[in-house]
Amino acid sequence: MSELRTGEKISLLNGGFVTIKKELGRGGQGIVYLVDLNGQPKALKWYHNMPDVSFYNNLANNVMNGAPSSAFLWPERISERQKGSFGYVMALRPQNYFEFGNFLLAKKSFKSFQAMMAAAMKICNGFMMLHRFGYSYQDLNDGNFFIDPDTGDVLICDNDNVMPQGEKSGIMGKARYMAPEIVAGGIPDKYSDRFSLSVILFMLFYANHPFEGAKVVACPCMTEAYEKKFYGSEAVFIYDPNNKTNLPVRGIHQNVIRRWPVMPAELRDTFIREFSPEMLKNPQSRMIEQNWGKLIASLRDKLVICPHCGEETFIDEAKPQCMNCGRDVDVRRRLKLGLRTLLLTNGTRLFIDYDNTPDARVAVNPQDRNMLLLQNLTKEKWTAETPSGKVKSVEPNEFMPVKHGIKVGFNAANKGEIIINNQ
Amino acid sequence: MSLLDETVSVPRRTMTLFFMIDTSGSMAGSKIGAVNDAVVNVLPMLDEISVTNPDAEIKVAALEFSTGCNWLYNEPKLANEFVWQDVQANGLTSLGAACEELENKLSRSKGFMQSASGSFAPAIILLSDGAPTDNYEAGLAKLKANNWFKSAIKVAIAIGDDADKEVLAKFTGTNEAVFTVHNIDALKQIIRVVAVTSSQIGSKSSTAGDTTKQDQVISEVQNAVDNIDGAEVATKVDGSSYSDDWD
Ligand SMILES: [Zn+2]
């Protein structure tokens, strides 16, 4: 085991060095130090023992290729091999990010559904970029995700085990988060990552595990052999419509029992499909990240502020009621954006693109309480065209009226039209 | 009030960490002092692993054995509620009786393993500096037939050369899980390493693949032992006799 002292200098591959400031934490694999790199504070993960050459080379490669997206706290520099081990440099994790486990333990909770949706979108996008780079994420578990509860921004850590698909790092994820075929001993790839992604998203939305219901609770001792069954060969989704042996248990799986019926139907349908026995057995038919992204965007389009109680609610268009106060919500005002329909109520924020930053805010006209306005929260000006053909520009921070038939160009890629039903 | 404000913690399983401590006469003095000191200091670390763990909470139980045997509490306690009363050393080494007593408690209906949302297999740490003075084989045979014991993480710490490592290996099922210490400082360190490692691994959902939790604990403790002066794995491979022939 190799430990470093304050003031020690560690030379980096391709030149330069970091200076050890203090220990930040330690785990099974290594110790994380606060270090100084050319005056910048950084983190250094230093391995207890010298990992093998292929591990070192893989990590050096990952450093060279750079982070797939801003969701990753990616290795920035790798040290030379020295003092019986080596390490890698990464950015420090900001204070306002908390382990996903803290959310599961209800020590932290999302400030809003908007933040929850942002987290889901960011994770999805991170996985999409990871796969685009040809990697797979091998040791996925609740300790790898850090989330800002206010904004939903996500940082995925422990990326030293990220490997090109088809290769095995030897450090395996927790059975609870792994695809059945990996629990059975397979090598992780993008298909198994997609399963893990759906588990993480389910837990993010419903705060319980998709395969832990009555059947699993009944097991007095969760031995490794049983874990292989419950998360592998005999996994049963808790809301499998054709197999009710593993339903959630009142008093134990409270969150999912409370949230399952009130969250949007398309989310329910997606999980029922993704966790069906057929999909568990056919990794290649699992939903791709891009479609998860579309689904999350569509959920977000129906997430509005209830005009009665002021809370956020998802709207089921067949029955537009607030999921908190139960009162009817007026969602006649909409923005059509290609195939999407964004519902407009006072206070609701709109996400036109997928970058997790609100692009517009709905407000009420102080002169006419019946008229809603749209505020431009972007840095670009919008171009609006009225039904009579007048063209107006809406500068950043300026407002435009929500009137039937107005066409809005948000940017080159996104053009929408305001629709008010029953007019 | 938003739905999000109603969120409660996910259900957690329970992982019980058992200490089985030899308090026979030969342990008197610095050995038992070191055990008392080490356990007191490791409890807060176990508490920290427990409170931040979404898979399971950790409880602690301790059985001391000498001429007879005795539980420090009559149920497993959360680490932060476990007030360690220093154990005293005198009398014989009734390992067989201790095995039988542990077997009794490794049961859901009549023992310690009750938990509404289930358990993970326990982790059991046996510490001894001598050889059993009773008919340990009968007690151990009963224990080995117990399903909780079968799937438990089992580690033994042999204190000094008088400890009967063969017996300890029979208990753990492999001599790789028997760690020998030769001085007081090493004893304290190994108790910490073994308790923390087996709690960390035992209280988490297992990893996908073929490595068992017991194997993971053994390999992590072995890594740590290499850096503890005066601690060793029972079967250290000796390559020295080959060095000339194979250069
Ligand atoms: Zn409401």
Short mmCIF file of C-alpha atoms in Angstrom, two decimals, chain A residues 1-2 26-29 49 99-107 109-113 116 142 168 172-178 182-185 203 207-209 212 216-224 227-228 230-231 252-255 258-259 262-263 311-312 323-324, chain B residues 1-14 49-56 108 113 115-122 147-148 150-153 192-193 200-216 219-220 222-227:
data_model
loop_
_atom_site.label_atom_id
_atom_site.label_comp_id
_atom_site.label_asym_id
_atom_site.label_seq_id
_atom_site.Cartn_x
_atom_site.Cartn_y
_atom_site.Cartn_z
CA MET A 1 0.00 0.00 0.00
CA SER A 2 1.38 3.33 -1.02
CA ARG A 26 -9.89 6.79 1.01
CA GLY A 27 -11.57 3.68 -0.30
CA GLY A 28 -10.87 0.09 -1.25
CA GLN A 29 -8.87 1.03 -4.33
CA ASN A 49 -1.24 -0.94 -5.20
CA GLU A 99 -23.91 10.93 -3.84
CA PHE A 100 -27.00 9.35 -5.37
CA GLY A 101 -27.10 7.10 -2.29
CA ASN A 102 -27.97 10.16 -0.20
CA PHE A 103 -31.07 10.69 -2.34
CA LEU A 104 -32.05 7.04 -1.88
CA LEU A 105 -31.63 7.40 1.87
CA ALA A 106 -33.80 10.54 1.75
CA LYS A 107 -30.97 12.56 3.30
CA SER A 109 -34.01 15.31 -2.10
CA PHE A 110 -34.53 17.06 -5.40
CA LYS A 111 -35.70 20.61 -4.97
CA SER A 112 -38.10 20.14 -7.87
CA PHE A 113 -39.23 17.72 -10.55
CA MET A 116 -35.07 15.57 -11.29
CA ASP A 142 -25.04 4.46 -6.61
CA LYS A 168 -13.37 -6.21 -19.01
CA MET A 172 -17.43 -5.11 -11.59
CA GLY A 173 -20.51 -3.12 -10.66
CA LYS A 174 -23.06 -3.98 -8.04
CA ALA A 175 -25.51 -6.72 -8.96
CA ARG A 176 -28.44 -4.41 -8.15
CA TYR A 177 -27.51 -2.13 -11.05
CA MET A 178 -26.24 -4.64 -13.57
CA ILE A 182 -23.78 -9.39 -16.59
CA VAL A 183 -24.93 -10.73 -13.23
CA ALA A 184 -24.68 -14.13 -14.91
CA GLY A 185 -21.04 -13.42 -15.74
CA MET A 203 -34.66 4.85 -8.99
CA ALA A 207 -36.95 6.24 -5.32
CA ASN A 208 -37.22 2.46 -5.05
CA HIS A 209 -35.59 -0.40 -6.92
CA GLU A 212 -37.22 -5.28 -5.26
CA VAL A 216 -37.25 -10.05 -2.70
CA VAL A 217 -38.36 -8.77 0.71
CA ALA A 218 -39.47 -12.29 1.58
CA CYS A 219 -35.92 -13.53 1.24
CA PRO A 220 -34.53 -13.56 4.81
CA CYS A 221 -30.89 -13.64 3.83
CA MET A 222 -29.76 -12.03 0.60
CA THR A 223 -26.83 -14.29 -0.15
CA GLU A 224 -24.78 -13.89 -3.26
CA GLU A 227 -28.71 -11.87 -5.64
CA LYS A 228 -27.79 -13.72 -8.82
CA PHE A 230 -33.24 -11.74 -8.08
CA TYR A 231 -31.15 -9.46 -10.31
CA ILE A 252 -41.66 -0.83 2.73
CA HIS A 253 -41.70 0.46 -0.84
CA GLN A 254 -43.62 3.63 -0.03
CA ASN A 255 -42.10 5.96 -2.61
CA ARG A 258 -47.04 6.79 -4.04
CA ARG A 259 -45.42 7.97 -7.25
CA VAL A 262 -49.31 9.89 -10.49
CA MET A 263 -46.24 10.10 -12.70
CA GLU A 311 -46.61 23.17 -7.07
CA GLU A 312 -45.19 21.39 -10.09
CA MET A 323 -51.11 15.55 -8.88
CA ASN A 324 -50.81 17.50 -5.62
CA MET B 1 -46.76 20.13 -0.30
CA SER B 2 -44.90 18.48 -3.16
CA LEU B 3 -44.73 14.75 -3.66
CA LEU B 4 -40.97 15.09 -3.34
CA ASP B 5 -41.27 16.18 0.28
CA GLU B 6 -42.94 12.87 1.15
CA THR B 7 -39.94 10.83 0.00
CA VAL B 8 -38.76 8.28 2.56
CA SER B 9 -35.55 6.27 2.69
CA VAL B 10 -35.37 3.15 0.56
CA PRO B 11 -35.73 -0.02 2.64
CA ARG B 12 -32.39 -1.36 3.79
CA ARG B 13 -31.32 -4.83 4.71
CA THR B 14 -29.34 -5.50 7.85
CA ILE B 49 -20.28 3.00 6.66
CA SER B 50 -23.79 2.21 7.84
CA VAL B 51 -25.38 5.66 7.67
CA THR B 52 -24.15 6.39 4.15
CA ASN B 53 -25.07 2.98 2.74
CA PRO B 54 -28.29 2.65 0.72
CA ASP B 55 -28.05 -1.16 0.61
CA ALA B 56 -27.93 -2.07 4.28
CA ARG B 108 -34.55 -15.73 12.33
CA MET B 113 -31.41 -12.45 12.41
CA SER B 115 -35.18 -7.79 10.14
CA ALA B 116 -38.36 -6.55 8.45
CA SER B 117 -36.64 -5.87 5.16
CA GLY B 118 -34.32 -8.88 5.31
CA SER B 119 -30.61 -9.30 5.86
CA PHE B 120 -27.38 -9.78 4.06
CA ALA B 121 -25.26 -12.73 5.19
CA PRO B 122 -23.39 -11.78 8.37
CA ASN B 147 -27.15 -21.72 6.47
CA TRP B 148 -26.41 -18.24 7.82
CA LYS B 150 -22.40 -21.10 5.45
CA SER B 151 -22.96 -17.88 3.53
CA ALA B 152 -21.24 -15.62 6.09
CA ILE B 153 -17.98 -13.78 5.55
CA ARG B 192 -9.76 -2.28 12.32
CA VAL B 193 -8.94 -3.46 8.81
CA GLN B 200 -17.99 -2.54 3.68
CA ILE B 201 -18.17 -5.59 1.46
CA GLY B 202 -20.74 -7.52 3.49
CA SER B 203 -23.21 -4.65 3.67
CA LYS B 204 -23.30 -3.94 -0.08
CA SER B 205 -25.08 -5.64 -2.89
CA SER B 206 -22.58 -8.16 -4.23
CA THR B 207 -20.62 -7.44 -7.37
CA ALA B 208 -21.58 -9.03 -10.64
CA GLY B 209 -19.25 -11.85 -11.62
CA ASP B 210 -17.71 -14.74 -9.80
CA THR B 211 -15.68 -13.28 -6.94
CA THR B 212 -17.39 -14.02 -3.63
CA LYS B 213 -17.63 -11.47 -0.85
CA GLN B 214 -15.40 -13.71 1.30
CA ASP B 215 -12.75 -13.71 -1.47
CA GLN B 216 -12.96 -9.93 -1.80
CA SER B 219 -7.86 -10.08 -0.93
CA GLU B 220 -8.35 -6.58 0.50
CA GLN B 222 -4.15 -9.34 2.44
CA ASN B 223 -3.22 -6.12 0.67
CA ALA B 224 -3.48 -4.23 3.92
CA VAL B 225 -1.58 -6.85 5.90
CA ASP B 226 1.45 -6.39 3.65
CA ASN B 227 1.78 -2.95 5.19
#
